[in-house]
């Protein structure tokens, strides 16, 4: 069964990543695209062979055959558009963050529940094959009890005219809300643990827009483990490593290049000899890493297929609004902590 889709906000990430991924999804059919820039909508209509292109959501939502909509518009548009889609009884896959604030996101989630429509969120990095392997290894106890975790995501994002992501009133946040939230979400997803405390520092080092161009948050997970996330809009892409690391009482996982819009990167898993005792000299013996074999795919295709199955009643919503809001609240806690110079309890 193919789910018939409409796309709201078809420029940006939709055109660059999600629509190409949708074209590869076995259970998806694109019906209509919409963008405030009609030329962008017309371009996507031709490129992805949609039936219709609009510059307003009313015409798109009026098409009866559309079952689900993907909302990839600027964050300040999310609430109005999600409410309209819910009124039209369309299931919704929405980009992160769900709303400008976690409170607004909760309003959107509550309204969708009231209207009886499904609401999923686009944290596509959960579908990376290596991240799913990490989750299996961590939750099976392969590297023991988690004691430490780290993740980073960076890019080069210079000042630009009329850029909504660089305006706090339109985006809800900068490097941490746009990219750091992916890292927080992956740590929560892979460990299966919630964040209990958070302390953050955010600010502007290079660029002068109203959102932060750099930030970090240190978190205490529910088992007491310390986790750290940093995100930057001021590091050249060619210099970025985008690492994610987990350390436990029996081993470690180190990966780089996996926190990305393209599925790839590399991973190293080391497991210690459990029979060894304390070594006062702390000699580091060479340990052969585990052989990890995966088949890379397209994270956006997997995301579309998984949500499509939920729409068809063949599975659960892969990433719920509740999950997304929990990660957004950690970033908001970092902002609160940075502004007050105190740490926040969640």
PDB file of N, CA and C in Angstrom, residues 55-93:
ATOM      1  N   UNK A  55       1.163  27.496  -3.768  1.00  0.00           N
ATOM      2  CA  UNK A  55       1.869  28.448  -2.914  1.00  0.00           C
ATOM      3  C   UNK A  55       1.095  28.709  -1.627  1.00  0.00           C
ATOM      4  N   UNK A  56       0.122  27.824  -1.322  1.00  0.00           N
ATOM      5  CA  UNK A  56      -0.655  27.934  -0.083  1.00  0.00           C
ATOM      6  C   UNK A  56      -1.075  26.543   0.368  1.00  0.00           C
ATOM      7  N   UNK A  57      -1.271  26.404   1.677  1.00  0.00           N
ATOM      8  CA  UNK A  57      -1.588  25.070   2.200  1.00  0.00           C
ATOM      9  C   UNK A  57      -3.058  24.701   2.015  1.00  0.00           C
ATOM     10  N   UNK A  58      -3.923  25.704   1.865  1.00  0.00           N
ATOM     11  CA  UNK A  58      -5.355  25.410   1.759  1.00  0.00           C
ATOM     12  C   UNK A  58      -5.659  24.515   0.559  1.00  0.00           C
ATOM     13  N   UNK A  59      -5.054  24.828  -0.584  1.00  0.00           N
ATOM     14  CA  UNK A  59      -5.310  24.021  -1.781  1.00  0.00           C
ATOM     15  C   UNK A  59      -4.729  22.619  -1.630  1.00  0.00           C
ATOM     16  N   UNK A  60      -3.555  22.536  -1.047  1.00  0.00           N
ATOM     17  CA  UNK A  60      -2.955  21.215  -0.854  1.00  0.00           C
ATOM     18  C   UNK A  60      -3.789  20.356   0.085  1.00  0.00           C
ATOM     19  N   UNK A  61      -4.213  20.931   1.203  1.00  0.00           N
ATOM     20  CA  UNK A  61      -4.968  20.157   2.199  1.00  0.00           C
ATOM     21  C   UNK A  61      -6.374  19.799   1.722  1.00  0.00           C
ATOM     22  N   UNK A  62      -6.847  20.480   0.702  1.00  0.00           N
ATOM     23  CA  UNK A  62      -8.181  20.190   0.168  1.00  0.00           C
ATOM     24  C   UNK A  62      -8.193  18.954  -0.731  1.00  0.00           C
ATOM     25  N   UNK A  63      -7.028  18.437  -1.071  1.00  0.00           N
ATOM     26  CA  UNK A  63      -6.956  17.251  -1.947  1.00  0.00           C
ATOM     27  C   UNK A  63      -7.257  16.009  -1.119  1.00  0.00           C
ATOM     28  N   UNK A  64      -8.367  15.376  -1.405  1.00  0.00           N
ATOM     29  CA  UNK A  64      -8.842  14.248  -0.598  1.00  0.00           C
ATOM     30  C   UNK A  64      -7.881  13.063  -0.601  1.00  0.00           C
ATOM     31  N   UNK A  65      -7.221  12.813  -1.724  1.00  0.00           N
ATOM     32  CA  UNK A  65      -6.409  11.596  -1.798  1.00  0.00           C
ATOM     33  C   UNK A  65      -5.139  11.671  -0.949  1.00  0.00           C
ATOM     34  N   UNK A  66      -4.734  12.861  -0.550  1.00  0.00           N
ATOM     35  CA  UNK A  66      -3.548  12.989   0.293  1.00  0.00           C
ATOM     36  C   UNK A  66      -3.855  12.443   1.682  1.00  0.00           C
ATOM     37  N   UNK A  67      -3.038  11.490   2.131  1.00  0.00           N
ATOM     38  CA  UNK A  67      -3.225  10.865   3.446  1.00  0.00           C
ATOM     39  C   UNK A  67      -2.301  11.443   4.508  1.00  0.00           C
ATOM     40  N   UNK A  68      -1.105  11.844   4.084  1.00  0.00           N
ATOM     41  CA  UNK A  68      -0.110  12.337   5.039  1.00  0.00           C
ATOM     42  C   UNK A  68       0.595  13.551   4.445  1.00  0.00           C
ATOM     43  N   UNK A  69       1.022  14.451   5.331  1.00  0.00           N
ATOM     44  CA  UNK A  69       1.797  15.600   4.892  1.00  0.00           C
ATOM     45  C   UNK A  69       3.121  15.625   5.633  1.00  0.00           C
ATOM     46  N   UNK A  70       4.130  16.081   4.928  1.00  0.00           N
ATOM     47  CA  UNK A  70       5.451  16.301   5.505  1.00  0.00           C
ATOM     48  C   UNK A  70       5.635  17.807   5.606  1.00  0.00           C
ATOM     49  N   UNK A  71       5.801  18.318   6.819  1.00  0.00           N
ATOM     50  CA  UNK A  71       5.955  19.747   7.044  1.00  0.00           C
ATOM     51  C   UNK A  71       7.427  20.057   7.258  1.00  0.00           C
ATOM     52  N   UNK A  72       8.023  20.758   6.293  1.00  0.00           N
ATOM     53  CA  UNK A  72       9.437  21.108   6.356  1.00  0.00           C
ATOM     54  C   UNK A  72       9.624  22.615   6.206  1.00  0.00           C
ATOM     55  N   UNK A  73       8.619  23.349   6.596  1.00  0.00           N
ATOM     56  CA  UNK A  73       8.652  24.806   6.531  1.00  0.00           C
ATOM     57  C   UNK A  73       9.459  25.366   7.699  1.00  0.00           C
ATOM     58  N   UNK A  74       9.765  26.673   7.701  1.00  0.00           N
ATOM     59  CA  UNK A  74      10.425  27.280   8.856  1.00  0.00           C
ATOM     60  C   UNK A  74       9.635  27.035  10.134  1.00  0.00           C
ATOM     61  N   UNK A  75      10.347  26.948  11.251  1.00  0.00           N
ATOM     62  CA  UNK A  75       9.722  26.539  12.515  1.00  0.00           C
ATOM     63  C   UNK A  75       8.578  27.458  12.925  1.00  0.00           C
ATOM     64  N   UNK A  76       8.682  28.748  12.639  1.00  0.00           N
ATOM     65  CA  UNK A  76       7.620  29.669  13.056  1.00  0.00           C
ATOM     66  C   UNK A  76       6.304  29.409  12.332  1.00  0.00           C
ATOM     67  N   UNK A  77       6.340  28.630  11.262  1.00  0.00           N
ATOM     68  CA  UNK A  77       5.114  28.268  10.533  1.00  0.00           C
ATOM     69  C   UNK A  77       4.483  26.972  11.039  1.00  0.00           C
ATOM     70  N   UNK A  78       5.195  26.199  11.839  1.00  0.00           N
ATOM     71  CA  UNK A  78       4.791  24.842  12.172  1.00  0.00           C
ATOM     72  C   UNK A  78       3.422  24.764  12.838  1.00  0.00           C
ATOM     73  N   UNK A  79       3.185  25.607  13.828  1.00  0.00           N
ATOM     74  CA  UNK A  79       1.944  25.486  14.590  1.00  0.00           C
ATOM     75  C   UNK A  79       0.726  25.695  13.709  1.00  0.00           C
ATOM     76  N   UNK A  80       0.712  26.789  12.974  1.00  0.00           N
ATOM     77  CA  UNK A  80      -0.440  27.086  12.115  1.00  0.00           C
ATOM     78  C   UNK A  80      -0.647  25.993  11.077  1.00  0.00           C
ATOM     79  N   UNK A  81       0.425  25.544  10.468  1.00  0.00           N
ATOM     80  CA  UNK A  81       0.298  24.534   9.411  1.00  0.00           C
ATOM     81  C   UNK A  81      -0.078  23.168   9.969  1.00  0.00           C
ATOM     82  N   UNK A  82       0.471  22.805  11.126  1.00  0.00           N
ATOM     83  CA  UNK A  82       0.121  21.520  11.736  1.00  0.00           C
ATOM     84  C   UNK A  82      -1.342  21.510  12.172  1.00  0.00           C
ATOM     85  N   UNK A  83      -1.809  22.606  12.728  1.00  0.00           N
ATOM     86  CA  UNK A  83      -3.219  22.697  13.123  1.00  0.00           C
ATOM     87  C   UNK A  83      -4.119  22.541  11.900  1.00  0.00           C
ATOM     88  N   UNK A  84      -3.756  23.205  10.802  1.00  0.00           N
ATOM     89  CA  UNK A  84      -4.563  23.123   9.582  1.00  0.00           C
ATOM     90  C   UNK A  84      -4.562  21.705   9.024  1.00  0.00           C
ATOM     91  N   UNK A  85      -3.407  21.044   9.036  1.00  0.00           N
ATOM     92  CA  UNK A  85      -3.324  19.672   8.549  1.00  0.00           C
ATOM     93  C   UNK A  85      -4.132  18.731   9.423  1.00  0.00           C
ATOM     94  N   UNK A  86      -4.107  18.950  10.739  1.00  0.00           N
ATOM     95  CA  UNK A  86      -4.891  18.124  11.656  1.00  0.00           C
ATOM     96  C   UNK A  86      -6.383  18.325  11.411  1.00  0.00           C
ATOM     97  N   UNK A  87      -6.784  19.577  11.178  1.00  0.00           N
ATOM     98  CA  UNK A  87      -8.194  19.863  10.859  1.00  0.00           C
ATOM     99  C   UNK A  87      -8.626  19.136   9.587  1.00  0.00           C
ATOM    100  N   UNK A  88      -7.682  18.999   8.645  1.00  0.00           N
ATOM    101  CA  UNK A  88      -7.981  18.330   7.375  1.00  0.00           C
ATOM    102  C   UNK A  88      -7.845  16.815   7.479  1.00  0.00           C
ATOM    103  N   UNK A  89      -7.533  16.318   8.689  1.00  0.00           N
ATOM    104  CA  UNK A  89      -7.415  14.878   8.957  1.00  0.00           C
ATOM    105  C   UNK A  89      -6.277  14.219   8.174  1.00  0.00           C
ATOM    106  N   UNK A  90      -5.191  14.964   8.017  1.00  0.00           N
ATOM    107  CA  UNK A  90      -3.991  14.400   7.397  1.00  0.00           C
ATOM    108  C   UNK A  90      -3.003  14.026   8.499  1.00  0.00           C
ATOM    109  N   UNK A  91      -2.440  12.827   8.435  1.00  0.00           N
ATOM    110  CA  UNK A  91      -1.363  12.481   9.352  1.00  0.00           C
ATOM    111  C   UNK A  91      -0.136  13.316   9.008  1.00  0.00           C
ATOM    112  N   UNK A  92       0.702  13.585  10.028  1.00  0.00           N
ATOM    113  CA  UNK A  92       1.741  14.602   9.885  1.00  0.00           C
ATOM    114  C   UNK A  92       3.117  14.066  10.280  1.00  0.00           C
ATOM    115  N   UNK A  93       4.075  14.234   9.383  1.00  0.00           N
ATOM    116  CA  UNK A  93       5.491  14.077   9.705  1.00  0.00           C
ATOM    117  C   UNK A  93       6.077  15.475   9.663  1.00  0.00           C
TER     118      UNK A  93
END
